[in-house]
Each structure stands twice: as structure tokens, then as C-alpha cells.
Short mmCIF file of C-alpha atoms and ligand atoms in Angstrom, two decimals:
data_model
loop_
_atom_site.label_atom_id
_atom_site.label_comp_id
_atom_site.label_asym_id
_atom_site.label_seq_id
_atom_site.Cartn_x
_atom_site.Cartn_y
_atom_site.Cartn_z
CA UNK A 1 -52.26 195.68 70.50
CA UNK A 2 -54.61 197.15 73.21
CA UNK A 3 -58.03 194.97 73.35
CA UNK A 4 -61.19 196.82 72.33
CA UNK A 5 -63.28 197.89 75.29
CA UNK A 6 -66.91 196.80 75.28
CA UNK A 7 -67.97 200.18 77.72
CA UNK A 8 -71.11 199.11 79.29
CA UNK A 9 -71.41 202.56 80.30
CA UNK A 10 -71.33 203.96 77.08
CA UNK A 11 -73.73 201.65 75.28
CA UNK A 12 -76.61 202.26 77.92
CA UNK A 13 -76.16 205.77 77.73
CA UNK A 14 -77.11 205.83 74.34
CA UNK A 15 -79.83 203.40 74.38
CA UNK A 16 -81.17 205.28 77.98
CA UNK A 17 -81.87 207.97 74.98
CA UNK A 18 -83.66 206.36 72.58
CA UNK A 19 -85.57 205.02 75.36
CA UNK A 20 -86.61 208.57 76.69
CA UNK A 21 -88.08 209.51 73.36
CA UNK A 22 -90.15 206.28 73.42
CA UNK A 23 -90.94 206.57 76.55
CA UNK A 24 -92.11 210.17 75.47
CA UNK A 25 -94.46 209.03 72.24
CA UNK A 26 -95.65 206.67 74.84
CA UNK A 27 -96.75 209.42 77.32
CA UNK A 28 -98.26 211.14 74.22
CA UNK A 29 -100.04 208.53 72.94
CA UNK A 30 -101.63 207.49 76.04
CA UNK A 31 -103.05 210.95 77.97
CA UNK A 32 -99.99 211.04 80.40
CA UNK A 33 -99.42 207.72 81.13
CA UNK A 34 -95.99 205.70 81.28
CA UNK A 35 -94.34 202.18 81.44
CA UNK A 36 -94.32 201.08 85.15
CA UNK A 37 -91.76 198.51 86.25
CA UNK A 38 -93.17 197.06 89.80
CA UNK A 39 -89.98 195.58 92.01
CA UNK A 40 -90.32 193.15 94.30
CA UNK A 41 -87.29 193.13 97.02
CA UNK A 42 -88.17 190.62 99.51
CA UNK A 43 -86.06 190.52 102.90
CA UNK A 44 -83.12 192.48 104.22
CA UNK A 45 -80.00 191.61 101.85
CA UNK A 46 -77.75 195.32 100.84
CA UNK A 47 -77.13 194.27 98.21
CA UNK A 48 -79.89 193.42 96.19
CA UNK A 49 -81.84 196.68 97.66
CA UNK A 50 -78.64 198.37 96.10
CA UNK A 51 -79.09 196.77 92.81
CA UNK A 52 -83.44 197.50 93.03
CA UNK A 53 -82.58 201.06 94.02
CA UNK A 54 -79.99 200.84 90.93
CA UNK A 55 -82.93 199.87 88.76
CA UNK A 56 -85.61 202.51 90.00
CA UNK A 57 -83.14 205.06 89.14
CA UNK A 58 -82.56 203.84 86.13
CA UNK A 59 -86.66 203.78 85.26
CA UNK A 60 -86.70 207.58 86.43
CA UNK A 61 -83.43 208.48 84.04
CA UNK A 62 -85.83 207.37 80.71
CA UNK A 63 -89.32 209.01 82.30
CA UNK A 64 -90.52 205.62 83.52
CA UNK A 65 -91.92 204.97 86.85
CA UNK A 66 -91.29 202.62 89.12
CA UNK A 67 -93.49 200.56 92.00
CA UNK A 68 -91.67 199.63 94.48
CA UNK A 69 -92.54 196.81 96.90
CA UNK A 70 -90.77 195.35 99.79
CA UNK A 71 -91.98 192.39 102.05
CA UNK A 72 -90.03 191.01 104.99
CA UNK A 73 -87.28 188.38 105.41
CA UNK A 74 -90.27 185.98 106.79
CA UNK A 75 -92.68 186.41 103.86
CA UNK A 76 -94.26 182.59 102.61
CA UNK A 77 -94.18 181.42 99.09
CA UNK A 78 -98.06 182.15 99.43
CA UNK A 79 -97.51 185.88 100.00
CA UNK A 80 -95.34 186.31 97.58
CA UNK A 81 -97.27 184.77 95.16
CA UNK A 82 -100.26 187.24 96.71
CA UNK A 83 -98.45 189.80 95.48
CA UNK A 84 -97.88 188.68 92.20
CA UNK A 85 -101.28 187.67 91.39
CA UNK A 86 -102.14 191.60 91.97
CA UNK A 87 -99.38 193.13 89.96
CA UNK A 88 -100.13 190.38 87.29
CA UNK A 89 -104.34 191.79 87.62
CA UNK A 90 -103.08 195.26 87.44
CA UNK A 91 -103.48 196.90 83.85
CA UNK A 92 -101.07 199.97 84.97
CA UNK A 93 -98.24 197.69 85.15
CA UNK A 94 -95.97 196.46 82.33
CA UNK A 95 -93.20 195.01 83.60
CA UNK A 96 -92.16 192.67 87.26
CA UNK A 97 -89.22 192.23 88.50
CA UNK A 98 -88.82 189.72 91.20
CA UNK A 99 -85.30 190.78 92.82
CA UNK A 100 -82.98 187.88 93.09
CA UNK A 101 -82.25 185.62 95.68
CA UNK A 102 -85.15 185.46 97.45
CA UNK A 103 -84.83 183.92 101.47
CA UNK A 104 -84.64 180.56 101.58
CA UNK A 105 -88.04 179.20 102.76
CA UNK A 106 -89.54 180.58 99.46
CA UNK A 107 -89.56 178.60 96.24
CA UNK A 108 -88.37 180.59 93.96
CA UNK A 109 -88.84 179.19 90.90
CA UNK A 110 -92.68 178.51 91.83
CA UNK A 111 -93.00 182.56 92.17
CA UNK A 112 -90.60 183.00 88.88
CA UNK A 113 -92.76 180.68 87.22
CA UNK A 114 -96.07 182.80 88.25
CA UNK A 115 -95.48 186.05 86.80
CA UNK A 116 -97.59 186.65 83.44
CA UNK A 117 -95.24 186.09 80.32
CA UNK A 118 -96.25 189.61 78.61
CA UNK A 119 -95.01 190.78 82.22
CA UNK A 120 -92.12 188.75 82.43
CA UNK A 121 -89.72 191.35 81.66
CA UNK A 122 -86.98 189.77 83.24
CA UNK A 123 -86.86 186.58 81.78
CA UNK A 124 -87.20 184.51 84.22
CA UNK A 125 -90.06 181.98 83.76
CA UNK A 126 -89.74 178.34 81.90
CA UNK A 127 -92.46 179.59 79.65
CA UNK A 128 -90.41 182.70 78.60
CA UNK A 129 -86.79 180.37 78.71
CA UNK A 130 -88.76 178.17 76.08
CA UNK A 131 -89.94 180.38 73.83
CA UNK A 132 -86.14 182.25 74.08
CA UNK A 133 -84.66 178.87 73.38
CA UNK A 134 -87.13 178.10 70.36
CA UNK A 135 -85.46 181.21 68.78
CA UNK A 136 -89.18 182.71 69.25
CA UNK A 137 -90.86 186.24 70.52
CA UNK A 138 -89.68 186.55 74.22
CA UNK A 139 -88.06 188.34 77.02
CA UNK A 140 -85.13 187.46 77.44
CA UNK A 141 -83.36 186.94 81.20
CA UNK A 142 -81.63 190.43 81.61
CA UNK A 143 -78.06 189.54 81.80
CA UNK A 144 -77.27 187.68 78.92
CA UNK A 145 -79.83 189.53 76.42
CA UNK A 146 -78.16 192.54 77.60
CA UNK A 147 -74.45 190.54 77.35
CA UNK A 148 -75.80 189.58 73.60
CA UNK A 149 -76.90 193.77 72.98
CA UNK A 150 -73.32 194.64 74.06
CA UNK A 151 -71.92 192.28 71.37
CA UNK A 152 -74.29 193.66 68.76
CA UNK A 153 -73.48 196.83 69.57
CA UNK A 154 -69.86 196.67 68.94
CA UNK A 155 -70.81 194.47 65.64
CA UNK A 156 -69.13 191.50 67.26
CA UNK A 157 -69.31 188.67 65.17
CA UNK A 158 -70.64 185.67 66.03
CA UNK A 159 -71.48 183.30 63.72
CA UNK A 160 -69.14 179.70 63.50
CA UNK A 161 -67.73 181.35 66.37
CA UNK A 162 -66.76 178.86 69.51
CA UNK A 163 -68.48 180.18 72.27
CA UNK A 164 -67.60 178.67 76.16
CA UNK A 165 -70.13 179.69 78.54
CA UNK A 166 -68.50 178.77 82.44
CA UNK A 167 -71.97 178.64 84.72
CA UNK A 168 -75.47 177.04 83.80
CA UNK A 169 -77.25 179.39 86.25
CA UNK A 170 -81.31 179.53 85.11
CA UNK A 171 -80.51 183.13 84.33
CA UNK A 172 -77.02 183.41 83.48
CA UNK A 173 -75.25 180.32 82.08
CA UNK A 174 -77.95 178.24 80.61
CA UNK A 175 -79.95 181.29 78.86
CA UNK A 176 -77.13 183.00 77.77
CA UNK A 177 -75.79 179.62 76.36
CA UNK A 178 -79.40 179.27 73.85
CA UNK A 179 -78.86 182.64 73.06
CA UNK A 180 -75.47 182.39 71.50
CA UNK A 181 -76.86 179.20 70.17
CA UNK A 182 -79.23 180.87 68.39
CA UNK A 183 -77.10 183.29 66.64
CA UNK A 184 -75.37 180.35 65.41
CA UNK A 185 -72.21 180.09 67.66
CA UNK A 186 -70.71 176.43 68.41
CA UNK A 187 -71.34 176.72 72.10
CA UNK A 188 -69.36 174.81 74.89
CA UNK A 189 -71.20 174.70 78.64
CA UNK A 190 -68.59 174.16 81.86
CA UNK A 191 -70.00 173.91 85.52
CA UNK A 192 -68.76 172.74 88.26
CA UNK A 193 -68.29 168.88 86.93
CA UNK A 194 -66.35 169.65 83.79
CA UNK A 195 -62.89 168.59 83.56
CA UNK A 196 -60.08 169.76 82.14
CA UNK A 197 -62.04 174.02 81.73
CA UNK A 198 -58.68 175.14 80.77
CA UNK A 199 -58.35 173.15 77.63
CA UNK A 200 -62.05 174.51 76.84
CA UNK A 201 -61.57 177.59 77.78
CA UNK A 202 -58.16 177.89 75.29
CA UNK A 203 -60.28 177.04 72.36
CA UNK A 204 -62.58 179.95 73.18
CA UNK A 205 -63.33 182.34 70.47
CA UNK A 206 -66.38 183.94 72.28
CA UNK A 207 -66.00 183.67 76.23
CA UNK A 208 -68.30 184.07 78.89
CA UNK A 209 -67.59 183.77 82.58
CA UNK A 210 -70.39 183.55 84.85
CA UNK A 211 -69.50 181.88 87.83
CA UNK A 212 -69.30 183.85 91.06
CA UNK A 213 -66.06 183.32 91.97
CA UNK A 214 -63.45 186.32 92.12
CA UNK A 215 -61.40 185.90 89.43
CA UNK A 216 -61.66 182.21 89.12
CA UNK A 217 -60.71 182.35 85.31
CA UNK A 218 -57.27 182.70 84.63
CA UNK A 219 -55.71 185.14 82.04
CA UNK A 220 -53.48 181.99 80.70
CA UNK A 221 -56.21 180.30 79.97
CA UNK A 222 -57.10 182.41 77.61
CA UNK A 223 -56.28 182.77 73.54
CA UNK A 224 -54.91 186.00 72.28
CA UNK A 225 -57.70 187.12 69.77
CA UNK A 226 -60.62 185.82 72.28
CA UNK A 227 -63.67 188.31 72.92
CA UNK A 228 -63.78 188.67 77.05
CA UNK A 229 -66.88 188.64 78.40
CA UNK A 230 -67.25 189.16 82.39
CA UNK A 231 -70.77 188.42 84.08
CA UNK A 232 -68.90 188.55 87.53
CA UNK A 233 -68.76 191.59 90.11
CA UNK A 234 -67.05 191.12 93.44
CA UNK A 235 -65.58 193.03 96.34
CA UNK A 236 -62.52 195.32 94.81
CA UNK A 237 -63.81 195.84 91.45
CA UNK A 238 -63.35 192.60 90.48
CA UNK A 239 -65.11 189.68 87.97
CA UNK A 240 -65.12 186.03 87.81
CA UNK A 241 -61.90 186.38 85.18
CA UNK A 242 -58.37 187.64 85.69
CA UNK A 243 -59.16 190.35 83.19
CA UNK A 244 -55.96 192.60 83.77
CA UNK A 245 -53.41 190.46 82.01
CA UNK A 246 -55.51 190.49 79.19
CA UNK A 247 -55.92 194.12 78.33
CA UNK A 248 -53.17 194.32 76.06
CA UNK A 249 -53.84 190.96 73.95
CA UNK A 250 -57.48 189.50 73.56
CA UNK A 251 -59.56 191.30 70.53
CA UNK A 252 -62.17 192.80 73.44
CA UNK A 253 -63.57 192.27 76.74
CA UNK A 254 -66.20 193.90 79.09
CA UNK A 255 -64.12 195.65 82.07
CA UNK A 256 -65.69 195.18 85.51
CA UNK A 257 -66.73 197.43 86.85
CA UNK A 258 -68.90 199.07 83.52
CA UNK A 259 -69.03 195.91 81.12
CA UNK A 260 -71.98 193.65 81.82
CA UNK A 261 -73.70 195.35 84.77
CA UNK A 262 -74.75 198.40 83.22
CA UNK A 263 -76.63 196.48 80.51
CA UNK A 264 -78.49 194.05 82.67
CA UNK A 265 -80.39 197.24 84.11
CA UNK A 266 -80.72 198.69 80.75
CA UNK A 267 -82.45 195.75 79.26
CA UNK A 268 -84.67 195.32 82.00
CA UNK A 269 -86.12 198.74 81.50
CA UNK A 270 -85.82 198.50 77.75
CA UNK A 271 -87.97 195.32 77.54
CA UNK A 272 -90.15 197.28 79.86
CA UNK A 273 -90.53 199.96 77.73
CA UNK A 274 -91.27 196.83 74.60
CA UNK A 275 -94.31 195.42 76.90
CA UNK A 276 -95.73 198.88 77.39
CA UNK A 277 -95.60 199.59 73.44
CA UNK A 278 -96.72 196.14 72.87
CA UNK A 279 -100.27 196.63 74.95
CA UNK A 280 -100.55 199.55 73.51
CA UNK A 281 -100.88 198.49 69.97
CA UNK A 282 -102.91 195.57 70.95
P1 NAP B 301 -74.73 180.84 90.34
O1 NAP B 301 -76.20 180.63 90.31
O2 NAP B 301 -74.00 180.68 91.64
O3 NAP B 301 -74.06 179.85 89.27
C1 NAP B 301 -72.68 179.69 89.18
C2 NAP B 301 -72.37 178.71 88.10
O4 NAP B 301 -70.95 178.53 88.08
C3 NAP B 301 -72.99 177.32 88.35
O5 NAP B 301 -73.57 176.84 87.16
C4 NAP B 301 -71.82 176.46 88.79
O6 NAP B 301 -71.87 175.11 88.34
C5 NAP B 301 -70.66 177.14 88.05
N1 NAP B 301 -69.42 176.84 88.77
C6 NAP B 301 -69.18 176.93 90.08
N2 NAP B 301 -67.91 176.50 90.35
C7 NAP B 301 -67.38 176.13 89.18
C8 NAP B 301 -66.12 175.58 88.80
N3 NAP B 301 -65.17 175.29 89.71
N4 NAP B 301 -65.89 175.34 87.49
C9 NAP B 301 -66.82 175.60 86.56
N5 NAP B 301 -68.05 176.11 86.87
C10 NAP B 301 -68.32 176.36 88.17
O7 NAP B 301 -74.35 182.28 89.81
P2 NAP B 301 -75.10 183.24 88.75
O8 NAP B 301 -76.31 183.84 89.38
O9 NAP B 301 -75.20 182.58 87.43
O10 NAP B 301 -73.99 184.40 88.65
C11 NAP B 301 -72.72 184.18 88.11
C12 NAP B 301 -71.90 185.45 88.21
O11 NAP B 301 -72.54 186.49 87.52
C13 NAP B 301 -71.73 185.96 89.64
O12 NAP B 301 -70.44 186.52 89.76
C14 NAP B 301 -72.78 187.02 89.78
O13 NAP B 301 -72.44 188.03 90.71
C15 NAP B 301 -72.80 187.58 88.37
N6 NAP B 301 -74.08 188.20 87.99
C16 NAP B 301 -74.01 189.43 87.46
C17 NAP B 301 -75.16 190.06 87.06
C18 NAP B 301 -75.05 191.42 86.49
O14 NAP B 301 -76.03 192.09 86.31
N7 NAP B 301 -73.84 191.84 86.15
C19 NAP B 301 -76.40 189.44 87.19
C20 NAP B 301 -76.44 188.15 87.69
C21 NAP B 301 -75.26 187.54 88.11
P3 NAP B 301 -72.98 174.05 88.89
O15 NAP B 301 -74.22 174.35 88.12
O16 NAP B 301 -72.40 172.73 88.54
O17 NAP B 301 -73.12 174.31 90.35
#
């Protein structure tokens, strides 16, 4: 039996449709004017300018634009918060993204925690976390609600399912852990302190590895009929699980590159797209 493929790719192409026709009615509806997504990339690390570059493209593919800002390695928690107080005061923009990590001498959560909730299109503030985890109206932190929109989308089910998520990030592990939650999975937590993650990990029905650590999950760990799901990217094409033992017996899994990735830019830009429709009806 060859394990259903939950293509990342494939998904977001679709849904990078149906957001261009929004995006569209939007432009109609409003003399000319679009959703703007303002990124903040502060400092000099490749990879997260690949990954904001990633996203700007990915505003331009659906007719969105994109503000891009970029302050230096040295910038203060105060400047950065500067800068978020203005894109918070501005009415052209709809959605902030704050690129993640940010250098070291800035606290991060502090500058997370400023961005305005009907802004917070990320998902990364408390306030939004909260309201996720009350099963209410929010944004949800872009990996996981896109990780949940992948499952949907291939009419997963979840419900009285076991669900192990390995990592407890603020916007990995511990969101994507509510989330399942609230679509009424059993849901397990591992981090670094658990003992005995294999056992857990072999009762699995739903899996979700989110650790950052190349391959770290091991196929035999794994029950046949498990669904696969890989947060990880590394050097070689490579996740946090030893997916390729597994393509021939788990029910499906997200491959890596094209699983999870894809759909963390997606749902960025679509709950982008959801603050810009919101205002506009208010
Ligand atoms: P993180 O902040 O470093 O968190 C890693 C988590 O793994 C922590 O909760 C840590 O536990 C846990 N962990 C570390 N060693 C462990 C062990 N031996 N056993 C069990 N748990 C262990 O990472 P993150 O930001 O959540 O990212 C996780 C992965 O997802 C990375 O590979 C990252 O590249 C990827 N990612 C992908 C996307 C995407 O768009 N595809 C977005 C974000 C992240 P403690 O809490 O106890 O330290």
C-alpha cells in the first residue's frame, strides 16, 4: 500500500486561486485598492530573508501587495516596537508579519505581543493564542492552521483520533497542539523532558513532528496506518522525521520538501486577505 501524499504544493495552488478572485472583488469593491501584508525582516540571517522574499512573492501571485521593511542586526526592542506602532496606525495595512527569530538583544515576545490582534495575521500574540485556544474568532499562528487546512483538505479525519504533537514551540507545538484539541483529537505533547517518545509516538494516530532536528523521528517508531505530518525542513531536503521508510506503509504524510511549508505561506496571505474583507464590511 503506497501512503497518500498530502502535496502542499497542490493544495496552495488551488487556494492561491480562490484567493485571486477575492483579492479581485476586493480591488472592485474598494476603487483599486488591495490587501497589504507589511514584513518586518530584522538583521542579516539568509534564511529568513529567503523565506520573507518567499512570502512577498507569494502576496504578488494572488494580486496582493506587499511592504517590505528591513532594520539592521543592531535594532532595540524600542525600534522595533517604533515600527510597529506605525504599521499598527496605518489604515492601508491589513496584515504584519514580524519575520522569525529576531537578534537576540530584542524581546521578542514583547514586539509579538504589540502588534494589533485584527493585524495579527500571523498568530503570534497571547491575545490571538487565547482566543485560538478558547475555540474562538482568531488568527491562527501560520504553521499549524495551515498544517490543520492540509488535513481538511484531504478530509482527514480527526475526531477520537490520538494526536502526538513532538515540540511546544509558541508557534508550532503548543498552538498546533489547541488546535487539534479543538477539533476533538486526544492530544499527547513531547518536548525535550518526555520519556520514553517512542512508546508515545507508537500509539500515534495523528502525528506531528516539530522539532528542528534532521530527522530526529524514527520511521520504527511509527504505526502502519498513522497520518505523517512533517513541520521540519533541513539541509538535503530533509524534516524532523525519517519519512522515507514510511512511504509505502503509513495512511499519509506531508513530504518535505512540499508538505507543510507551502501552506504556512499560504495561510499567512489567506488570513491576510480575511482581515482586509473583514475591515471592509465593518
Ligand atoms: P523550536 O522553537 O526550536 O522548538 C523545538 C521543540 O522541540 C521544543 O519544544 C523542544 O522541547 C522540542 N525538542 C527538542 N529536542 C527534543 C527531544 N529530544 N525530544 C522531544 N522534543 C524535543 O522549533 P520550532 O520553531 O517549533 O520549529 C520546529 C521545526 O519546524 C523546525 O524544524 C523548523 O524548521 C520547522 N518550522 C517550519 C515552518 C514551516 O513553515 N514549514 C515554520 C516554523 C518552523 P523544549 O520545549 O523542551 O525545549
Amino acid at each position: 500500500m503506497s501512503a497518500l501524499i498530502l502535496d502542499g504544493r497542490s493544495v496552495t495552488k488551488k487556494s492561491e486561486e480562490d484567493l485571486r478572485s477575492r483579492v479581485a472583488r476586493i480591488k472592485e469593491l474598494s476603487n483599486g485598492a488591495v490587501p497589504i501584508l507589511a514584513t518586518i525582516l530584522v538583521g542579516n540571517d539568509p534564511s529568513s530573508a529567503t523565506y520573507v522574499k518567499m512570502k512577498a512573492n507569494a502576496c504578488t501571485r494572488v494580486g496582493m501587495d506587499s511592504l517590505k521593511i528591513e532594520m539592521s542586526e543592531e535594532t532595540t526592542t524600542e525600534e522595533l516596537l517604533a515600527e510597529i506602532e506605525k504599521l499598527n496606525a496605518n489604515p492601508n495595512i491589513h496584515g504584519i508579519l514580524l519575520q522569525h527569530p529576531v537578534p537576540p538583544q530584542i524581546n521578542e515576545r514583547q514586539c509579538f505581543d504589540s502588534i494589533d490582534l485584527s493585524k495579527d495575521v500571523d498568530g503570534v500574540t497571547c491575545w490571538g493564542f487565547g482566543r485560538m485556544a478558547m475555540n474562538e474568532a482568531s488568527y491562527g499562528s501560520a504553521t499549524p492552521k495551515g498544517i490543520i487546512r492540509i488535513l481538511e483538505a484531504y478530509d482527514i479525519p480527526l475526531e477520537g483520533k490520538h494526536a502526538v504533537v513532538v515540540g511546544r514551540s509558541p508557534i508550532l507545538g503548543k498552538p498546533m497542539a489547541m488546535m487539534l484539541l479543538n477539533k476533538n483529537c486526544t492530544v499527547t505533547i513531547c518536548h525535550s523532558k518526555t520519556t520514553g517518545l517512542d512508546k508515545i509516538i507508537k500509539n500515534a494516530d495523528i502525528l506531528v513532528g516539530a522539532v528542528g532536528k534532521p530527522e530526529f523521528i524514527k520511521a520504527e517508531w511509527i504505526k502502519d496506518d498513522a497520518v505523517v505530518i512533517d513541520a521540519g525542513y533541513h539541509e538535503g531536503g530533509v524534516g524532523d522525521i525519517e519519512l522515507k521508510p514510511l512511504v509505502n506503509r503509513v495512511k499519509a504524510y506531508t513530504p518535505v520538501p512540499g508538505g507543510v511549508g507551502p501552506m504556512t505561506i499560504n495561510t499567512l496571505i489567506y488570513q491576510t486577505v480575511e482581515a482586509c474583507e473583514l475591515k471592509l464590511a465593518q
